[in-house]
XYZ file of C-alpha atoms in Angstrom:
768
model
C -78.501 -19.225 29.888
C -79.469 -21.587 31.939
C -78.054 -23.486 34.457
C -76.918 -26.029 33.622
C -75.609 -25.082 30.320
C -71.761 -25.652 28.900
C -68.864 -23.336 28.827
C -65.634 -23.666 28.412
C -62.991 -23.808 31.578
C -58.673 -24.669 31.294
C -58.132 -27.492 32.937
C -54.583 -30.033 33.056
C -55.382 -33.634 31.743
C -51.776 -34.443 34.054
C -49.804 -32.534 35.472
C -46.601 -32.713 34.476
C -46.353 -30.409 31.715
C -47.799 -27.340 30.390
C -48.127 -29.110 26.771
C -51.489 -31.084 28.830
C -53.616 -27.741 29.156
C -56.554 -27.695 27.386
C -60.371 -25.877 27.319
C -62.546 -28.170 28.172
C -66.690 -28.113 27.935
C -68.122 -28.125 32.140
C -71.294 -27.603 32.764
C -72.366 -24.772 35.198
C -73.757 -25.334 38.388
C -76.699 -23.632 39.845
C -76.053 -20.239 41.270
C -75.979 -19.931 45.252
C -78.207 -17.367 47.404
C -74.980 -15.385 47.211
C -73.305 -15.862 44.747
C -72.835 -13.652 41.088
C -71.557 -15.575 37.930
C -69.138 -13.731 35.402
C -68.682 -13.624 31.816
C -64.998 -13.412 32.319
C -63.412 -11.422 30.145
C -60.043 -10.451 31.147
C -57.868 -13.231 33.747
C -54.412 -12.535 34.792
C -52.562 -15.519 35.434
C -50.199 -16.004 38.342
C -47.144 -18.673 38.903
C -48.729 -20.385 40.907
C -51.121 -21.599 37.976
C -47.838 -22.765 36.299
C -46.941 -24.772 39.359
C -50.954 -26.234 39.757
C -50.280 -27.261 36.059
C -46.939 -28.904 36.958
C -47.937 -30.677 39.952
C -45.651 -28.335 42.344
C -48.197 -26.979 44.271
C -48.274 -28.236 47.322
C -52.354 -27.818 48.361
C -54.404 -29.316 45.402
C -55.785 -25.949 43.598
C -58.027 -24.999 40.111
C -56.274 -23.252 37.334
C -57.026 -19.342 37.915
C -57.566 -16.813 40.245
C -58.665 -13.651 40.162
C -60.036 -12.169 37.006
C -62.491 -9.183 35.204
C -65.696 -9.671 33.901
C -69.360 -8.218 33.337
C -71.960 -10.259 35.616
C -74.596 -12.433 34.199
C -76.884 -12.955 36.930
C -76.669 -12.788 40.545
C -78.190 -15.337 43.068
C -81.742 -14.460 44.954
C -79.858 -13.152 47.853
C -77.244 -10.860 46.299
C -78.937 -7.029 46.281
C -75.993 -4.846 45.755
C -74.859 -6.278 42.275
C -76.660 -5.788 38.767
C -76.624 -7.586 34.948
C -73.942 -5.873 33.459
C -71.625 -4.323 35.914
C -67.793 -4.643 35.176
C -66.629 -6.028 38.014
C -62.396 -7.035 38.743
C -62.511 -10.574 41.199
C -60.773 -13.519 43.357
C -62.203 -16.361 41.139
C -61.131 -19.336 41.365
C -61.387 -21.393 38.325
C -61.362 -17.858 36.547
C -58.854 -19.610 33.510
C -62.990 -20.276 32.213
C -65.535 -18.899 30.140
C -67.632 -18.090 33.250
C -67.172 -18.407 36.622
C -69.195 -18.281 39.616
C -68.081 -17.123 43.160
C -69.224 -14.935 46.653
C -70.270 -11.741 45.769
C -67.935 -10.910 48.730
C -64.975 -11.217 46.394
C -66.273 -9.064 44.128
C -65.644 -4.880 43.500
C -66.776 -2.860 40.570
C -63.791 -2.212 37.799
C -62.481 1.310 38.555
C -63.057 4.354 36.601
C -62.320 3.291 33.103
C -60.172 1.135 33.590
C -59.066 -1.669 30.545
C -60.037 -5.363 31.555
C -57.289 -5.771 31.134
C -55.101 -3.558 33.044
C -57.901 -4.551 35.989
C -56.833 -7.942 36.313
C -53.771 -6.706 37.085
C -54.590 -5.653 40.462
C -56.662 -7.808 42.577
C -54.078 -10.897 44.105
C -51.373 -8.661 43.470
C -52.225 -4.997 45.668
C -55.066 -7.073 48.086
C -52.581 -9.408 49.688
C -49.483 -6.449 49.430
C -51.399 -4.030 51.102
C -53.111 -6.436 53.593
C -49.376 -8.179 54.515
C -47.499 -4.644 55.177
C -50.476 -2.599 56.058
C -52.592 -4.564 58.639
C -50.825 -7.192 59.797
C -47.226 -5.796 60.120
C -48.565 -2.283 60.642
C -46.012 -0.473 58.540
C -45.401 2.785 59.977
C -43.605 5.939 57.945
C -39.436 5.784 58.112
C -39.120 2.341 58.466
C -37.403 -0.058 56.488
C -38.773 -2.474 54.863
C -37.257 -5.354 53.201
C -38.999 -6.690 49.643
C -38.367 -9.932 47.860
C -39.122 -10.661 44.879
C -39.779 -6.485 44.254
C -39.673 -7.041 40.684
C -42.455 -9.272 40.168
C -46.279 -8.295 40.915
C -46.640 -8.691 44.258
C -43.004 -7.286 44.934
C -44.201 -4.346 42.797
C -48.356 -3.626 44.689
C -45.956 -3.744 47.353
C -43.577 -1.498 46.541
C -46.317 0.956 45.362
C -47.923 0.448 49.181
C -44.098 1.011 50.862
C -43.570 3.796 49.444
C -46.793 5.865 50.063
C -46.356 5.082 53.618
C -43.213 6.668 53.681
C -41.335 3.687 54.502
C -37.701 2.841 53.597
C -37.574 0.775 50.933
C -34.662 -2.620 50.751
C -35.475 -4.571 47.575
C -34.226 -7.707 45.744
C -33.770 -8.858 42.665
C -32.307 -10.871 40.040
C -30.105 -8.687 37.991
C -31.720 -8.244 34.400
C -34.199 -6.604 36.670
C -32.303 -4.215 38.411
C -33.448 -1.052 36.489
C -36.901 -1.899 36.798
C -37.184 -1.385 40.082
C -34.499 1.613 39.638
C -37.512 2.863 37.311
C -39.195 3.030 40.339
C -37.196 4.450 42.831
C -35.163 2.223 44.363
C -31.895 2.926 45.531
C -31.098 -0.237 47.988
C -30.672 -3.646 45.721
C -29.891 -6.377 46.118
C -29.356 -10.122 44.233
C -31.844 -12.318 45.013
C -29.484 -15.264 43.124
C -27.372 -14.986 46.549
C -27.410 -15.580 49.854
C -25.585 -12.013 50.685
C -28.769 -9.394 50.879
C -27.922 -9.764 54.405
C -25.369 -8.744 55.177
C -25.863 -5.557 52.764
C -28.943 -4.966 54.626
C -26.807 -5.366 57.859
C -24.079 -2.961 56.517
C -26.440 -0.057 55.140
C -28.098 -0.080 58.020
C -25.050 0.060 60.488
C -26.485 -3.132 62.063
C -29.589 -1.588 63.199
C -32.029 -4.159 60.552
C -35.306 -3.786 58.592
C -38.515 -3.597 60.701
C -40.579 -5.059 58.012
C -39.772 -8.048 55.791
C -42.164 -9.681 52.847
C -41.123 -12.747 52.118
C -41.345 -14.989 48.918
C -38.762 -17.232 49.058
C -38.090 -20.448 50.300
C -34.975 -22.519 52.290
C -32.230 -20.822 53.094
C -33.238 -17.404 51.910
C -36.089 -17.264 55.341
C -33.684 -17.702 57.751
C -31.385 -15.474 55.928
C -34.072 -12.831 55.955
C -35.170 -13.571 59.689
C -31.526 -12.396 60.402
C -31.922 -9.456 58.771
C -34.769 -7.671 61.344
C -34.272 -5.751 63.979
C -35.781 -5.314 67.334
C -39.636 -5.898 67.024
C -38.921 -6.715 63.523
C -42.236 -8.223 61.509
C -41.856 -10.941 59.050
C -45.045 -11.618 56.709
C -44.517 -14.760 54.777
C -46.520 -14.604 51.434
C -44.092 -17.759 50.409
C -44.696 -21.436 50.199
C -41.939 -24.230 50.258
C -39.411 -25.277 52.251
C -37.304 -23.844 55.072
C -37.524 -22.790 58.312
C -41.571 -23.824 60.123
C -43.563 -21.086 61.427
C -42.804 -23.119 64.811
C -39.180 -22.969 64.692
C -39.041 -19.328 63.652
C -41.372 -18.620 66.691
C -38.594 -20.736 68.546
C -35.579 -19.736 67.699
C -36.702 -15.406 67.065
C -38.959 -15.221 70.239
C -38.490 -11.497 70.410
C -40.323 -10.979 65.865
C -43.768 -11.158 64.748
C -44.043 -13.686 62.275
C -46.997 -14.271 59.895
C -48.068 -16.891 57.401
C -50.248 -14.640 54.814
C -53.255 -16.901 53.325
C -55.148 -15.173 50.871
C -57.794 -18.304 50.227
C -58.436 -19.129 53.438
C -59.008 -16.022 53.969
C -61.249 -15.873 51.709
C -63.148 -18.808 52.625
C -63.219 -17.958 56.204
C -64.064 -14.086 56.472
C -65.417 -13.216 52.680
C -66.280 -9.400 53.963
C -62.829 -8.551 55.894
C -61.979 -9.400 51.221
C -64.395 -7.317 50.833
C -63.057 -4.368 52.683
C -59.380 -5.643 51.222
C -61.484 -4.841 47.753
C -63.021 -1.833 48.259
C -59.701 0.012 50.063
C -57.886 -1.144 46.195
C -60.409 0.191 44.253
C -60.533 3.700 46.259
C -56.905 3.712 45.855
C -56.979 3.131 42.274
C -59.693 5.451 41.438
C -57.810 8.361 43.597
C -54.891 7.524 41.507
C -52.440 6.980 44.371
C -52.588 3.538 43.045
C -51.439 1.861 39.582
C -52.216 -0.264 37.796
C -49.290 -3.340 37.007
C -47.408 -3.636 33.479
C -48.588 -6.168 31.566
C -48.641 -8.485 28.503
C -51.793 -9.693 26.564
C -52.158 -13.305 25.427
C -55.286 -14.161 23.532
C -57.393 -17.128 24.845
C -56.246 -19.284 22.284
C -52.644 -18.631 23.136
C -53.522 -19.573 26.693
C -50.577 -22.453 26.535
C -47.986 -19.739 25.032
C -48.528 -17.351 27.935
C -48.250 -19.955 30.405
C -44.652 -21.481 29.060
C -43.688 -17.086 28.922
C -44.392 -16.518 32.624
C -42.362 -20.316 33.513
C -39.292 -19.436 31.822
C -39.959 -15.659 33.335
C -39.200 -13.993 30.038
C -42.101 -10.821 30.673
C -41.503 -8.699 33.064
C -44.459 -7.296 34.687
C -48.238 -8.843 34.554
C -49.620 -11.326 32.043
C -53.478 -11.637 31.843
C -54.739 -13.812 29.167
C -57.989 -12.049 27.320
C -61.335 -13.823 26.727
C -61.855 -13.745 23.269
C -65.251 -10.642 23.148
C -63.344 -9.226 26.202
C -62.533 -6.161 23.455
C -64.809 -3.754 21.313
C -67.388 -7.152 21.140
C -65.455 -8.703 18.181
C -66.566 -11.538 17.813
C -65.550 -15.118 19.688
C -62.925 -17.372 17.898
C -63.927 -20.648 18.813
C -67.087 -20.189 17.740
C -68.090 -20.672 13.779
C -68.032 -16.690 12.186
C -71.936 -16.576 10.583
C -71.834 -14.397 6.934
C -74.044 -11.494 7.771
C -76.118 -10.211 4.883
C -76.118 -7.380 6.630
C -73.133 -6.802 6.123
C -71.100 -6.216 3.309
C -67.704 -8.406 2.423
C -64.174 -7.127 0.408
C -62.527 -8.568 -1.978
C -59.066 -6.976 -3.418
C -57.549 -8.357 -6.220
C -61.245 -8.660 -7.734
C -61.178 -8.720 -10.745
C -59.189 -11.769 -11.016
C -60.071 -15.398 -11.594
C -59.659 -16.137 -7.904
C -61.071 -12.595 -6.398
C -64.052 -13.721 -8.464
C -63.883 -17.484 -6.637
C -64.706 -15.699 -3.272
C -67.125 -13.491 -4.786
C -68.678 -16.656 -6.066
C -67.771 -18.672 -2.729
C -68.986 -15.266 0.400
C -72.114 -15.778 -2.037
C -72.488 -18.907 -1.493
C -72.479 -18.156 2.648
C -75.247 -15.897 2.223
C -73.086 -12.535 1.860
C -75.522 -10.351 0.173
C -72.935 -6.949 -0.198
C -69.756 -7.683 -1.751
C -67.311 -5.121 -2.812
C -64.496 -6.024 -5.688
C -61.675 -4.143 -5.685
C -59.115 -4.137 -8.215
C -56.626 -1.542 -10.016
C -57.984 -2.076 -14.203
C -61.359 -1.973 -15.348
C -62.835 -5.570 -15.113
C -62.533 -7.760 -18.099
C -65.457 -9.378 -20.388
C -65.312 -12.272 -18.411
C -65.108 -10.883 -14.964
C -68.382 -8.628 -15.461
C -70.280 -11.920 -16.925
C -69.249 -13.071 -13.717
C -70.496 -10.124 -11.408
C -73.841 -9.861 -13.676
C -74.331 -14.003 -12.480
C -73.917 -13.004 -8.912
C -76.085 -9.918 -9.165
C -78.381 -12.062 -10.618
C -78.513 -14.009 -8.045
C -79.799 -10.975 -5.898
C -76.737 -10.535 -4.753
C -75.550 -6.255 -4.336
C -71.897 -5.851 -6.265
C -69.904 -2.970 -5.821
C -67.289 -2.217 -8.292
C -63.894 -0.640 -7.218
C -61.236 -0.092 -9.162
C -58.781 1.855 -7.226
C -54.970 1.489 -6.237
C -55.224 -0.572 -3.140
C -51.604 0.964 -2.755
C -52.905 3.817 -2.694
C -53.753 5.102 0.630
C -56.130 8.196 -0.630
C -58.087 6.068 -2.699
C -58.160 2.902 0.142
C -59.884 5.465 2.629
C -62.367 6.940 0.175
C -63.391 3.569 -0.805
C -63.589 1.786 3.154
C -65.590 4.980 4.043
C -68.166 4.903 1.065
C -68.518 0.958 1.689
C -72.538 0.415 3.113
C -73.542 -1.709 5.342
C -70.783 -1.959 7.796
C -67.790 -3.841 6.228
C -67.465 -6.913 8.211
C -64.403 -9.238 7.048
C -61.801 -9.047 4.358
C -60.212 -10.722 1.905
C -56.925 -9.317 0.413
C -56.115 -11.160 -2.577
C -54.395 -8.736 -4.879
C -50.505 -9.521 -5.889
C -48.634 -9.863 -9.167
C -45.667 -10.820 -9.807
C -41.707 -10.094 -11.553
C -39.634 -12.885 -11.759
C -35.940 -12.422 -12.102
C -32.749 -14.353 -10.257
C -31.851 -11.998 -7.488
C -28.706 -10.718 -9.049
C -30.116 -9.428 -11.479
C -33.161 -8.209 -9.790
C -34.208 -4.580 -9.921
C -35.708 -2.699 -7.236
C -38.169 -1.295 -9.676
C -38.656 -5.385 -9.374
C -38.299 -5.962 -5.639
C -41.671 -2.344 -5.648
C -43.980 -3.874 -8.189
C -44.131 -7.178 -6.416
C -44.171 -5.459 -2.792
C -46.082 -2.738 -3.189
C -49.200 -4.389 -3.379
C -49.262 -7.315 -0.922
C -46.883 -5.326 1.233
C -48.509 -1.615 1.372
C -51.935 -3.099 0.231
C -52.033 -5.087 3.490
C -50.893 -2.481 5.491
C -53.079 0.145 4.405
C -55.976 -2.430 5.242
C -55.033 -3.096 8.634
C -54.698 0.853 8.980
C -57.880 1.495 8.417
C -59.895 -0.934 10.002
C -58.513 -1.170 12.984
C -60.780 0.403 14.731
C -63.713 -1.463 12.547
C -65.193 -4.579 14.119
C -64.347 -7.099 11.533
C -65.470 -10.996 11.350
C -62.199 -11.748 9.246
C -58.996 -10.703 7.838
C -58.073 -12.854 5.531
C -54.803 -12.286 3.787
C -53.445 -14.870 0.127
C -50.055 -15.308 0.594
C -48.267 -18.004 -1.339
C -46.333 -21.579 -0.708
C -43.245 -19.670 -1.778
C -42.663 -17.608 1.995
C -43.037 -21.212 3.401
C -40.897 -23.444 0.051
C -38.605 -20.741 -1.008
C -38.543 -20.161 -5.197
C -36.441 -19.335 -7.646
C -36.448 -16.174 -9.273
C -39.201 -14.912 -6.652
C -36.928 -13.221 -3.672
C -39.325 -10.861 -4.403
C -42.500 -12.854 -4.354
C -41.415 -14.663 -1.438
C -40.556 -11.404 0.740
C -44.283 -10.032 0.285
C -45.929 -12.876 1.328
C -43.709 -12.958 4.309
C -44.378 -9.853 5.527
C -47.731 -10.763 4.885
C -47.484 -14.099 7.183
C -45.608 -10.822 9.957
C -48.264 -9.314 9.724
C -51.370 -11.808 10.952
C -49.108 -12.208 14.061
C -48.819 -9.035 14.765
C -52.426 -8.262 14.353
C -53.752 -11.338 15.809
C -50.800 -9.507 18.838
C -53.474 -6.489 19.316
C -56.158 -8.920 19.718
C -57.178 -8.117 16.087
C -58.955 -11.029 13.835
C -56.295 -12.137 10.831
C -54.506 -14.965 8.406
C -52.484 -15.976 6.350
C -53.275 -18.456 4.303
C -50.083 -19.820 2.588
C -51.932 -20.892 -0.944
C -50.068 -23.240 -3.350
C -50.961 -23.174 -6.728
C -54.631 -23.210 -8.124
C -55.213 -24.968 -11.237
C -58.350 -22.839 -13.140
C -57.841 -19.765 -11.439
C -55.066 -17.375 -10.191
C -52.876 -16.533 -12.690
C -50.394 -15.249 -11.249
C -50.214 -18.178 -8.822
C -50.362 -21.084 -11.813
C -47.445 -18.848 -13.262
C -45.268 -19.029 -10.749
C -45.798 -23.128 -10.115
C -45.359 -23.431 -14.107
C -42.137 -21.565 -14.276
C -40.313 -21.181 -10.831
C -41.741 -24.163 -8.223
C -42.142 -26.773 -11.237
C -38.448 -28.307 -10.608
C -39.859 -28.983 -6.944
C -40.186 -32.749 -6.689
C -44.347 -33.609 -5.078
C -45.784 -30.134 -5.391
C -49.312 -30.277 -7.239
C -51.499 -27.996 -8.355
C -54.576 -27.159 -6.242
C -57.526 -27.591 -7.916
C -60.640 -25.257 -7.306
C -62.640 -27.944 -5.382
C -59.821 -29.004 -3.053
C -58.803 -25.169 -2.376
C -62.452 -24.327 -1.191
C -63.043 -27.582 0.419
C -59.521 -26.070 3.027
C -61.118 -22.846 3.104
C -64.284 -24.957 3.802
C -62.440 -26.359 6.836
C -60.838 -23.915 7.770
C -63.504 -21.785 8.465
C -64.916 -24.454 10.177
C -62.957 -24.986 12.492
C -63.141 -20.649 13.626
C -59.641 -19.900 12.518
C -60.327 -16.977 11.712
C -59.977 -15.233 13.845
C -57.796 -15.344 16.894
C -56.268 -19.372 16.509
C -53.368 -20.641 14.163
C -52.402 -16.711 12.267
C -50.812 -18.534 9.283
C -51.143 -21.789 7.473
C -50.092 -23.110 4.531
C -52.035 -25.606 2.007
C -50.072 -27.568 -0.733
C -50.655 -30.723 -2.082
C -47.088 -32.491 -1.762
C -46.474 -35.606 -1.835
C -44.303 -35.938 0.786
C -42.089 -39.183 0.026
C -41.335 -36.850 -3.128
C -40.265 -33.849 -1.903
C -38.472 -35.321 1.342
C -36.412 -37.178 -1.146
C -35.057 -33.484 -1.456
C -32.156 -32.714 1.045
C -32.366 -28.887 0.456
C -36.195 -29.216 2.225
C -35.247 -32.819 4.146
C -32.712 -30.566 6.784
C -34.713 -27.945 6.965
C -36.409 -27.104 10.397
C -39.868 -26.566 9.285
C -39.572 -30.297 7.265
C -37.032 -32.619 9.722
C -40.142 -32.744 11.785
C -42.063 -34.215 9.224
C -39.804 -36.971 7.992
C -39.960 -38.143 11.515
C -43.458 -38.653 10.890
C -45.393 -42.126 9.082
C -46.773 -41.034 6.504
C -50.380 -40.877 8.102
C -49.212 -38.522 10.213
C -48.345 -35.333 7.845
C -50.712 -32.918 6.849
C -50.551 -31.490 3.346
C -51.491 -27.832 5.988
C -47.891 -27.633 7.302
C -47.614 -23.946 8.235
C -48.747 -25.096 11.622
C -49.064 -27.787 14.578
C -50.566 -31.138 13.630
C -51.851 -34.335 15.905
C -49.604 -37.483 15.287
C -51.829 -40.088 14.390
C -48.965 -42.195 16.123
C -47.072 -42.717 18.870
C -43.664 -41.293 18.694
C -42.179 -44.513 19.910
C -44.367 -46.344 17.114
C -43.036 -43.837 14.754
C -39.326 -44.887 16.130
C -40.586 -49.085 16.393
C -41.445 -48.557 12.136
C -38.267 -46.901 11.393
C -35.696 -47.741 9.280
C -32.575 -48.829 12.254
C -29.852 -46.758 10.192
C -32.378 -43.755 10.691
C -33.613 -44.290 14.096
C -31.442 -42.190 15.804
C -32.014 -39.091 13.438
C -35.532 -39.341 14.312
C -34.951 -39.257 17.483
C -32.707 -36.238 17.690
C -35.644 -34.413 15.900
C -38.623 -35.150 18.439
C -36.308 -34.814 21.248
C -35.120 -31.245 19.665
C -38.165 -30.509 19.227
C -39.631 -30.693 22.937
C -36.978 -28.206 23.646
C -37.338 -26.199 21.621
C -41.296 -26.047 22.868
C -40.370 -25.857 26.424
C -37.953 -23.700 26.130
C -39.193 -21.669 23.379
C -37.007 -21.626 20.721
C -37.117 -22.122 17.276
C -34.974 -25.586 15.356
C -32.256 -23.276 14.152
C -32.039 -21.396 17.749
C -30.685 -24.692 19.478
C -26.916 -25.224 20.200
C -27.026 -28.882 20.328
C -23.519 -28.692 22.425
C -24.360 -25.962 24.843
C -25.634 -27.190 28.600
C -29.167 -26.572 28.912
C -28.899 -24.586 31.551
C -27.194 -22.114 29.457
C -29.551 -22.529 26.861
C -32.412 -20.417 29.489
C -33.642 -23.980 31.140
C -34.697 -23.694 34.641
C -35.159 -27.226 37.967
C -39.319 -26.456 36.190
C -38.644 -26.807 32.471
C -36.324 -29.382 33.027
C -39.179 -31.110 35.364
C -41.293 -30.504 31.799
C -38.930 -31.904 29.479
C -38.419 -35.068 31.972
C -41.897 -36.053 32.183
C -42.742 -34.856 28.118
C -40.349 -37.619 27.489
C -41.223 -39.854 30.126
C -44.771 -40.119 28.523
C -43.760 -40.059 24.915
C -41.075 -43.125 25.059
C -42.877 -45.143 28.365
C -39.784 -45.242 30.228
C -39.310 -43.835 33.791
C -36.516 -41.695 33.133
C -34.438 -40.255 36.330
C -35.787 -36.451 37.689
C -32.269 -35.747 37.331
C -32.032 -36.142 33.714
C -31.207 -32.272 32.698
C -28.397 -32.214 35.074
C -26.987 -36.320 34.079
C -27.185 -35.727 30.736
C -27.025 -31.637 30.399
C -27.020 -30.810 26.654
C -28.716 -32.206 23.731
C -26.014 -34.417 22.224
C -25.834 -35.967 26.265
C -29.394 -36.758 26.124
C -29.778 -37.757 22.725
C -26.529 -40.590 23.001
C -28.064 -41.192 26.904
C -31.912 -42.397 25.387
C -30.588 -43.634 22.048
C -29.116 -46.271 24.768
C -32.202 -46.988 26.110
C -34.538 -46.658 22.894
C -32.672 -47.496 20.292
C -29.537 -50.427 21.726
C -29.509 -54.073 21.035
C -32.367 -54.837 23.565
C -30.046 -58.127 24.732
C -27.760 -55.402 26.140
C -27.496 -55.117 29.355
C -27.588 -51.768 30.208
C -25.054 -51.545 32.167
C -23.148 -51.666 29.556
C -25.077 -48.761 27.177
C -24.316 -46.503 29.738
C -21.031 -47.751 29.590
C -20.867 -46.802 25.680
C -22.450 -43.679 26.908
C -19.793 -42.646 29.165
C -16.749 -43.709 26.826
C -18.633 -41.486 23.647
C -19.653 -38.526 26.517
C -15.900 -38.542 27.054
C -14.140 -34.863 27.618
C -15.887 -33.360 25.896
C -18.986 -33.707 28.022
C -17.499 -33.564 31.120
C -16.209 -30.182 30.023
C -20.178 -28.871 29.076
C -21.647 -29.539 32.682
C -23.587 -26.511 33.629
C -22.114 -25.730 37.888
C -21.067 -28.469 38.537
C -23.853 -30.338 37.476
C -22.160 -33.018 35.759
C -23.625 -37.119 34.885
C -21.151 -38.066 36.708
C -21.217 -36.626 40.896
C -22.149 -38.782 43.460
C -26.397 -38.669 43.931
C -26.445 -36.776 47.466
C -24.192 -34.432 45.259
C -26.705 -34.058 42.655
C -29.363 -33.853 45.287
C -27.677 -30.745 46.856
C -27.769 -28.663 43.730
C -30.986 -29.369 42.764
C -31.803 -28.512 45.357
C -29.845 -25.181 44.755
C -31.577 -25.178 41.451
C -34.487 -25.324 42.621
C -33.394 -22.224 45.667
C -33.106 -20.208 43.104
C -35.777 -21.275 40.679
C -38.305 -20.580 43.471
C -36.608 -16.992 43.801
C -36.050 -16.354 39.767
C -39.716 -17.082 38.785
C -41.440 -15.366 41.969
C -38.948 -12.252 40.835
C -39.923 -12.326 37.900
C -43.815 -13.400 37.917
C -45.480 -10.744 37.449
C -47.919 -12.325 40.082
C -48.517 -13.596 43.952
C -45.226 -15.797 43.311
C -45.276 -18.994 45.139
C -47.382 -17.911 47.885
C -50.455 -19.476 49.342
C -52.522 -15.927 49.237
C -54.598 -16.783 46.456
C -57.356 -19.304 46.294
């Protein structure tokens, strides 16, 4: 492990859009005398990371501030840490395969905590304990107001305040109240309004609270100060506008005021942070403090994790798991190598495609292959098996029904040497129009794919597999007349692949088109039901194997794209069919130039031309449709919708947009179209229709037309309908001052909402 070896680290190429996040190779730096280097296993995602990525954090800061990792190197002056030790750390740049950190900022993981559970602890509990107990000196019987109590620091603070014997007053958005009730809190107020101050003074008969733990900006800060009684203590862990520390001292001279900056504490007093971490470990070890609720994402879904936190959709903490963080499963960004000392199982192994896969595995180095089929191998199959055996490949022929759990348990148990990979290719057909399809026909087709795949999943969950490949069908993507049972079965395989990846298990579902010379079921399928689909061709054997090889080389067999469609398509002919050109799945393809269209339709692809080039090359009559498709894709990506869920006439904020996602939409569109767009874009044009109409005047209308005329036309087009669709009075025709005021209000609501929903150090300067 040379000092200059490269490793992957999360970076933001250009702040302003989460889509610019990427894992990039960086060089390792020499290890300092008092530092340790960790192989990162799990990283806690904080709302600060979202702000950094969006360019909204007030200070320059790297991505990542806490993690769990295994020590792989120690500095020359480090004597109390050992290589191989599992630790949790407060560590900047911890969205990485490896991170270097001051030894004082790490502590052994307490007890038998999992990596992900331990990753919820360092920042949240250190900040909450330091704030409430060391600075505010919270005592039994005192009253404490905890803002954003459903968030990460908030939930940690609740545990610490209860341990101290304090009476808790908490704010959260109404959707989080049940979470707070489950924590035993009775005084719960709405964090969306300023009414909490009057409510607290009413409940306490004017006495107020003794301590405030604040993460909210603006007027919330002033109102929180008003809730404090005599000798009150105000601890501010937030960043944002509002009263400055100097103004607080001047206006509230009787109060004690503290501003927490954990990053500064880590730099200036690392030994004090070490003491805090040791106390944290002891409290968790003793059962006094509990890890926070969490949701995990694999490293390959880092963008989804950031979007989930940005949208405040997930309660508790979000933790990103690095590859190999569970049960030493293989890392996902490395090429998977066939192990000559492992075994590989192919179901449907006596069929043409199963035997092709056996040959393919053998060519890649497999020496132990299990071919499983329900009947007896045909003469041709036996001949091919003998050919493989002559090449010094051990072939186990297992005659078992993949839907028989008892038989499959015996078959899996008998595999030797250890099973390392599975290709599930079993399947059959029994076509019929849906209204004439019998239950037997449905069961016959679903059983080998659905029941068989589930049994394989269940029996191998605890095994350290390198891959789990499901052979699905394009019928699940395109639809196939007369094959509702077949399409359903394959849709299940696609869903199972996604489910396994959520469990951090390797899986991929390949939605094959019809092979031309192997796979009798798929060939029959094409010759029958897919025959009427214009532009859909057959997969030649060498083409199919080349596609599999490309997927293999790109290392998506573990935890990357769970579903990939592989279909030879002449897009011009295919998209000429109205039944497909209007489907959301294919609308984005229709808007791209031919060079940008990828035969692998089940995953995102990178266009070879920019959107503005595409628009310029599109016939005038079709430009509006292309623009609409592009804008809808951007909105769906940012809000986490599928295209069919997007209501073109609903207000953006009704759809779940907030000021931060509105900013990302503005930034993304601005980059794509090459125009300077107003920062209040989503407020000025608050529906999809209004936004598209506005962009149309900028991009599609004749260039000779004066801008003012286009805008007047737009206003006339929107008319009374658009006026009725304005959200929260933020309409396109308000004065600039009104818009600015409402933007400020929305930003304040966002600050509160995301901090309240954030499972981590919400908007604070308390993390590095």
